[in-house]
JSON list of C-alpha atoms in Angstrom, two decimals:
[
{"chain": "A", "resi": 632, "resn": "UNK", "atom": "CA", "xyz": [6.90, -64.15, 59.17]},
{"chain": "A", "resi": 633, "resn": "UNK", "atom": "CA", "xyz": [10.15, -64.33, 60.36]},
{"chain": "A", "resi": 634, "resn": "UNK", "atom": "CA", "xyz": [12.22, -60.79, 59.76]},
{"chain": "A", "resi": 635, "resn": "UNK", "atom": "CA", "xyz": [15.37, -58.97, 61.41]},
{"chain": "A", "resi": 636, "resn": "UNK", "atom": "CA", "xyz": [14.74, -58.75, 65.07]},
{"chain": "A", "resi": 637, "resn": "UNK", "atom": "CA", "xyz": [15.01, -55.30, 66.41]},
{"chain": "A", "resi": 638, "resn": "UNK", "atom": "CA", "xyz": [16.23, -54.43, 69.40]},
{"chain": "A", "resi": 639, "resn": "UNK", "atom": "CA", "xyz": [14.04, -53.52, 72.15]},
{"chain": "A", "resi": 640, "resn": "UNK", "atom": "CA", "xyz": [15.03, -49.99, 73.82]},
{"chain": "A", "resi": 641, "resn": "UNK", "atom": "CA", "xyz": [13.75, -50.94, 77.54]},
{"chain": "A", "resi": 642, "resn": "UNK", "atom": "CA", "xyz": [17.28, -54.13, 77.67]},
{"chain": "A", "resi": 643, "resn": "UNK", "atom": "CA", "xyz": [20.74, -54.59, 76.81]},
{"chain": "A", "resi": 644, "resn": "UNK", "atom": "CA", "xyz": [20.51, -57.36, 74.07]},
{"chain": "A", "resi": 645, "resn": "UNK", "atom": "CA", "xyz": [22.78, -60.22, 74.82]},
{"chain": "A", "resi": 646, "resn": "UNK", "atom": "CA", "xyz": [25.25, -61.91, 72.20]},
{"chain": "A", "resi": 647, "resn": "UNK", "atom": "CA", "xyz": [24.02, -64.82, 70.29]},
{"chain": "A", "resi": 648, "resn": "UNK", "atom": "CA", "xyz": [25.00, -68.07, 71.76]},
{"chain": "A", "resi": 649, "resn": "UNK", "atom": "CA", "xyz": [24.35, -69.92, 68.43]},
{"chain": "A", "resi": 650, "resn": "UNK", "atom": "CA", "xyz": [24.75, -68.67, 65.02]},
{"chain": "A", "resi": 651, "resn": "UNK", "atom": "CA", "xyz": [24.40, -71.13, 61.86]},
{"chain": "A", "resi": 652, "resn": "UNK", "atom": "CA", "xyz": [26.04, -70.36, 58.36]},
{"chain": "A", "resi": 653, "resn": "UNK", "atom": "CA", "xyz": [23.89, -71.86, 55.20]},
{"chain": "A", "resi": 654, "resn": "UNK", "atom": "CA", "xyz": [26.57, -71.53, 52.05]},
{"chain": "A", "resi": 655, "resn": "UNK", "atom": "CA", "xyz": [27.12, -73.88, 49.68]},
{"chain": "A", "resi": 656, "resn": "UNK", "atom": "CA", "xyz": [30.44, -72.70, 49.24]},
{"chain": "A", "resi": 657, "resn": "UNK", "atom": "CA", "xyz": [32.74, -73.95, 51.58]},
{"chain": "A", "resi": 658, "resn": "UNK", "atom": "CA", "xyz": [35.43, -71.49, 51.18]},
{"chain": "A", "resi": 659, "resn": "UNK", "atom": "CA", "xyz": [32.56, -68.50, 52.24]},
{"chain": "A", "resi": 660, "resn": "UNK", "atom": "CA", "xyz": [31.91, -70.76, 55.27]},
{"chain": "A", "resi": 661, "resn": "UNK", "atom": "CA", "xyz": [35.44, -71.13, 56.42]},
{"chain": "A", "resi": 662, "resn": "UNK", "atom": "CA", "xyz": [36.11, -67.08, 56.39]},
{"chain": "A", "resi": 663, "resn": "UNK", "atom": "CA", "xyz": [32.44, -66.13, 57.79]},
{"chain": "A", "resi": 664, "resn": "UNK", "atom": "CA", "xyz": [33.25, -68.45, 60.19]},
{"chain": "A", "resi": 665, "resn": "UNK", "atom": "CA", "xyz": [36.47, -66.49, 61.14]},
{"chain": "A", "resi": 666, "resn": "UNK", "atom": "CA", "xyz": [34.56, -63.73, 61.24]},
{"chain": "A", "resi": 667, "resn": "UNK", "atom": "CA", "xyz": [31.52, -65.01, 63.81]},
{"chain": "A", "resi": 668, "resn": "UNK", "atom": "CA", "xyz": [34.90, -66.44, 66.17]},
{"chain": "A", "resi": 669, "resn": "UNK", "atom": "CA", "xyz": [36.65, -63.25, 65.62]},
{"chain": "A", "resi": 670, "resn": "UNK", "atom": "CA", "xyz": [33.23, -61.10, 66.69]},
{"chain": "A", "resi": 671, "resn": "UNK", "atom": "CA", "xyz": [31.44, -63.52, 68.96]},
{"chain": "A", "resi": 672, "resn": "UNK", "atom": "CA", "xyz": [34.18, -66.08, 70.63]},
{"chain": "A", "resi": 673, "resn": "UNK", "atom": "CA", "xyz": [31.49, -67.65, 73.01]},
{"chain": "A", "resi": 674, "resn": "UNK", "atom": "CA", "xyz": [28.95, -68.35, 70.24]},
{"chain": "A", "resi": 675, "resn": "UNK", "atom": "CA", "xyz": [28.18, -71.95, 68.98]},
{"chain": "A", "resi": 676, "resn": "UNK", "atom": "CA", "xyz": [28.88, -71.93, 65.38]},
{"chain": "A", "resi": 677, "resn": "UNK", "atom": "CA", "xyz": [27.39, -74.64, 62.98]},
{"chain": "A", "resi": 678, "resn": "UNK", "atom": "CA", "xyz": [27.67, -74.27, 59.23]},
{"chain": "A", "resi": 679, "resn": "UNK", "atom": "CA", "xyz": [25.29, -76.19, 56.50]},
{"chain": "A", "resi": 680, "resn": "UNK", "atom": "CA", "xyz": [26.17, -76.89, 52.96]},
{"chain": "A", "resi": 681, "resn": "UNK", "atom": "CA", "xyz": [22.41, -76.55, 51.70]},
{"chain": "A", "resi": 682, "resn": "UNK", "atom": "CA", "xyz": [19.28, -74.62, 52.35]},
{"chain": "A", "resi": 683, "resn": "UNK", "atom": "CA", "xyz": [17.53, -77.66, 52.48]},
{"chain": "A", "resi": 684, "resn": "UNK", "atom": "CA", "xyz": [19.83, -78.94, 54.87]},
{"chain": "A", "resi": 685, "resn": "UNK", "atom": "CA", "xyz": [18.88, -75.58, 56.90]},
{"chain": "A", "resi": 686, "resn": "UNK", "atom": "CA", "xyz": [14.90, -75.88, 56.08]},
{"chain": "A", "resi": 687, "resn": "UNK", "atom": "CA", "xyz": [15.07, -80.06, 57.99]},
{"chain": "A", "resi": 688, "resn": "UNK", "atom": "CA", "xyz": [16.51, -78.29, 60.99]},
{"chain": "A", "resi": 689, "resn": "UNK", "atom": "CA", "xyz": [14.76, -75.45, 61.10]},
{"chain": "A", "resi": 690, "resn": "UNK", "atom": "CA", "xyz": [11.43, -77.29, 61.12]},
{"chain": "A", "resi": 691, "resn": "UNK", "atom": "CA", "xyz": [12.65, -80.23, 63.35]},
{"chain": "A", "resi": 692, "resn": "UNK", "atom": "CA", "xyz": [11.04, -79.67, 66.41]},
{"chain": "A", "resi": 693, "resn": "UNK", "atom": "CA", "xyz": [13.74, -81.49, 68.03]},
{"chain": "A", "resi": 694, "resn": "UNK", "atom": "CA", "xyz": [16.22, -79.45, 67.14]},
{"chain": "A", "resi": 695, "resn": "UNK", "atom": "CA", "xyz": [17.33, -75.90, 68.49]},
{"chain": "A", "resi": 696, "resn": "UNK", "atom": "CA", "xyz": [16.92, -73.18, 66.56]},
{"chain": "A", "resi": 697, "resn": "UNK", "atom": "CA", "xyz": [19.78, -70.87, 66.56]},
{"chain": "A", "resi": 698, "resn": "UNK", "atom": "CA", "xyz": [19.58, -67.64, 67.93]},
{"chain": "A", "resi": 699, "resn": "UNK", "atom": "CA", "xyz": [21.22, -66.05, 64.43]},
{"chain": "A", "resi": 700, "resn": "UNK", "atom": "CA", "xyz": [21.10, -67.44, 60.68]},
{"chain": "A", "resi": 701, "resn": "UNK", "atom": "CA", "xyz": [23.05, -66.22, 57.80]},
{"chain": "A", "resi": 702, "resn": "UNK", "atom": "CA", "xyz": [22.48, -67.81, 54.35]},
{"chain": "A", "resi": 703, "resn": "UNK", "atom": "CA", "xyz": [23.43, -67.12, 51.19]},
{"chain": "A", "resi": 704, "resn": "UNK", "atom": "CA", "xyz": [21.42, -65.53, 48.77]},
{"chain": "A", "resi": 705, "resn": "UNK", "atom": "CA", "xyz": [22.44, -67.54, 45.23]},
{"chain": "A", "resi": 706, "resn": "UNK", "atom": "CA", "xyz": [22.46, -71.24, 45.97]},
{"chain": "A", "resi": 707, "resn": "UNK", "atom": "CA", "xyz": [21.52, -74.65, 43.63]},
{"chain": "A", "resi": 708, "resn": "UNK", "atom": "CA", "xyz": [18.84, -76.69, 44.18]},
{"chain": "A", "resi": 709, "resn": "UNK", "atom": "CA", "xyz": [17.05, -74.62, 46.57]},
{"chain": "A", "resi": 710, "resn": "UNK", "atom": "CA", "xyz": [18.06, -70.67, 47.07]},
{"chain": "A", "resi": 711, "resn": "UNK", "atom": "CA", "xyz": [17.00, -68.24, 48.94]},
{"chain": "A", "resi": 712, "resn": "UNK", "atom": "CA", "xyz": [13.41, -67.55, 47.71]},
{"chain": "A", "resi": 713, "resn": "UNK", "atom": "CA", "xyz": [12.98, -71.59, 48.03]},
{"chain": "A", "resi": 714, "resn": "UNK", "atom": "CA", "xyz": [13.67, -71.43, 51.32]},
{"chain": "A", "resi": 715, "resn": "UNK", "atom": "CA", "xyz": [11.52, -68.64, 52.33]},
{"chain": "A", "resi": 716, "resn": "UNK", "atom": "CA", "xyz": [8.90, -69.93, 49.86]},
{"chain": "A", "resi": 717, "resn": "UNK", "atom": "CA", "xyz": [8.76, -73.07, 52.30]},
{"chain": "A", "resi": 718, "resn": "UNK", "atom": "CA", "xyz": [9.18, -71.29, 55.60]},
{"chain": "A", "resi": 719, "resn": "UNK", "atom": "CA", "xyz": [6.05, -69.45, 54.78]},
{"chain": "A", "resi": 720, "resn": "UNK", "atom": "CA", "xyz": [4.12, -72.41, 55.47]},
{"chain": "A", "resi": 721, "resn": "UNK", "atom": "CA", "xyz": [6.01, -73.43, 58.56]},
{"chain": "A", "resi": 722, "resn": "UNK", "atom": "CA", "xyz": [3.94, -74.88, 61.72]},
{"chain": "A", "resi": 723, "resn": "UNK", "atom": "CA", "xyz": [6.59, -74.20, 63.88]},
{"chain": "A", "resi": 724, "resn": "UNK", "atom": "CA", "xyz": [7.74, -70.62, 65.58]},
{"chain": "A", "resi": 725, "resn": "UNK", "atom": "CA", "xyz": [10.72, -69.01, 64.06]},
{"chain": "A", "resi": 726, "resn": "UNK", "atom": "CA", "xyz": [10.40, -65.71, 65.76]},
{"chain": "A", "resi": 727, "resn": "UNK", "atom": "CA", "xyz": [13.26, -66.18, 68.36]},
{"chain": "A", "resi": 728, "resn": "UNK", "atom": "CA", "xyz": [15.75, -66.77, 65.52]},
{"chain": "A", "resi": 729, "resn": "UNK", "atom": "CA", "xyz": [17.13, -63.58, 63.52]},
{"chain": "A", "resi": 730, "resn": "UNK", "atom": "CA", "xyz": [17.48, -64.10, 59.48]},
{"chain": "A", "resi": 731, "resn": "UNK", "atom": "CA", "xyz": [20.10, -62.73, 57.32]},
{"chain": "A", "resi": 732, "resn": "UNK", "atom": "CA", "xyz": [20.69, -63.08, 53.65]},
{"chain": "A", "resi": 733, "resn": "UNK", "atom": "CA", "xyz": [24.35, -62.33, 51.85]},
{"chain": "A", "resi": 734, "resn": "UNK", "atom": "CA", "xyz": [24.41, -61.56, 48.78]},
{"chain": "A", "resi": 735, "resn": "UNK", "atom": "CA", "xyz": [27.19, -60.56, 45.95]},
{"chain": "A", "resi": 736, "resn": "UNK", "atom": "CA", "xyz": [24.86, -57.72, 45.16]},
{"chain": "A", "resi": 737, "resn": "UNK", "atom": "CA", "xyz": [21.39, -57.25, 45.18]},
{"chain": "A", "resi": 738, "resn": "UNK", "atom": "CA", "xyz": [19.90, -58.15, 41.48]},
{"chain": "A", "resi": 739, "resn": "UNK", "atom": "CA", "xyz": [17.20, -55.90, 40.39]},
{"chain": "A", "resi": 740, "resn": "UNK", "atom": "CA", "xyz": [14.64, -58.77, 39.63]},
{"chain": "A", "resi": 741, "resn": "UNK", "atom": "CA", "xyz": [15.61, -59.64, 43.62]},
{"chain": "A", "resi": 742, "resn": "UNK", "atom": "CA", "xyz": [13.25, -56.72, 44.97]},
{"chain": "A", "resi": 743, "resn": "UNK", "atom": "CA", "xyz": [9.60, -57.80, 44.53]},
{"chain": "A", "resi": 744, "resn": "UNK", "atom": "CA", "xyz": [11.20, -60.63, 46.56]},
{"chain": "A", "resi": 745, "resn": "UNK", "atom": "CA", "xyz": [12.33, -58.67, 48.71]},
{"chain": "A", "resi": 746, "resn": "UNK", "atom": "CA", "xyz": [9.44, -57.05, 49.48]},
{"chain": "A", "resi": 747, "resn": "UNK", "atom": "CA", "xyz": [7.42, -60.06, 49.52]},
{"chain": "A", "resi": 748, "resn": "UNK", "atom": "CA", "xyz": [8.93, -61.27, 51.93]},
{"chain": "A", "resi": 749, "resn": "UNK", "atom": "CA", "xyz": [9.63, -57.96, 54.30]},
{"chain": "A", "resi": 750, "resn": "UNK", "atom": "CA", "xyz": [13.41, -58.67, 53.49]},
{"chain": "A", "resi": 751, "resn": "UNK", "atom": "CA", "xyz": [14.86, -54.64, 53.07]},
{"chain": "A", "resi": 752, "resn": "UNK", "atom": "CA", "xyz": [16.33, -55.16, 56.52]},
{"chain": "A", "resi": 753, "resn": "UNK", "atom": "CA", "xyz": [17.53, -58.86, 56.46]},
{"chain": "A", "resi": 754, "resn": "UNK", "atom": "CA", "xyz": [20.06, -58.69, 52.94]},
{"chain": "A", "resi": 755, "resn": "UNK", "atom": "CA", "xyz": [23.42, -57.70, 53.54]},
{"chain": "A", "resi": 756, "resn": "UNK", "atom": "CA", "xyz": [26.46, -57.47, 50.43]},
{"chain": "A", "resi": 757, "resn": "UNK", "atom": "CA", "xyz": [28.91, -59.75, 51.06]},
{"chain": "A", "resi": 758, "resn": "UNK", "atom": "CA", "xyz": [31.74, -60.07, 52.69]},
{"chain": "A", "resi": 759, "resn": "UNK", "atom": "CA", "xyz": [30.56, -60.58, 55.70]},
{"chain": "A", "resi": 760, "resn": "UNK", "atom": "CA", "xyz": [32.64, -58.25, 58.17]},
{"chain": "A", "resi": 761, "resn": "UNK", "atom": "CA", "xyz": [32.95, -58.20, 62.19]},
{"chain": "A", "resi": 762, "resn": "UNK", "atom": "CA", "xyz": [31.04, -54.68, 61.95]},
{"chain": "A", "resi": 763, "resn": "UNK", "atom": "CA", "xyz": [28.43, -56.19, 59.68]},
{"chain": "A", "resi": 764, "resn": "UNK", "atom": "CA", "xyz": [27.91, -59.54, 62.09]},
{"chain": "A", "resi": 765, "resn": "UNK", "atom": "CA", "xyz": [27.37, -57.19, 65.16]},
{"chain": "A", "resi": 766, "resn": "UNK", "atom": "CA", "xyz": [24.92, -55.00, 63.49]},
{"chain": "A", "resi": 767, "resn": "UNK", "atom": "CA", "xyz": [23.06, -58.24, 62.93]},
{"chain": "A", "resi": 768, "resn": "UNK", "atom": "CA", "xyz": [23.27, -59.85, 66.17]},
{"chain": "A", "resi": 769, "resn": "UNK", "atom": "CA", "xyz": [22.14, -56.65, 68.14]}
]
């Protein structure tokens, strides 16, 4: 199961060098990506359109997985719950990679989801802010 990674006490943790952005609204992923540059100048930042988009990469074992994703809660075709829905069955190791969801604000009807999927630490209210984005990365 892939939750917030928590800091281990006995290391300094290090900045992420990749972070990728899953919104399907491009105006969100122009400013969150203002934010990661503003907060974490050195990272790689890659932005997808679609958690389905995110879910090919993610299970590519070709393909990198970043070291930080942030992904909207309230997408079409496949949201949030879709995507976890299908990680849950995932062959491949997702433990490196931290997971964050943003959300307007947490619905009611969200929290058995939540819980399901040991989420109470990984959704964040949106905007996303420099503060917010360190808090995840460390």
């Amino acid at each position: 199961m892939i939750s917030p990674a928590k800091p281990t006490q006995d290391k300094t943790p290090s900045p992420p060098r990749s972070i990728l952005l899953v919104d399907d609204d491009e105006m969100s992923l122009f400013v969150n990506r203002v934010v990661v540059r503003r907060t974490f100048p050195d990272a790689t930042v890659s932005q997808l359109l679609s958690a389905g988009d995110a879910l090919e990469q993610l299970l590519d074992p070709g393909q990198t997985l970043p070291d930080l994703l942030i992904m909207d809660v309230n997408m079409p075709v496949m949201d949030a719950w879709d995507f976890m829905e299908a990680l849950s069955g995932a062959e491949r190791d997702l433990s490196g990679m931290k997971l964050y969801f943003l959300t307007a604000e947490v619905q009611p009807s969200d929290q058995a989801r939540i819980e399901k999927y040991d989420l109470q630490d990984a959704m964040r209210v949106k905007p996303l802010s420099e503060a917010m984005l360190a808090e995840m990365a460390y």
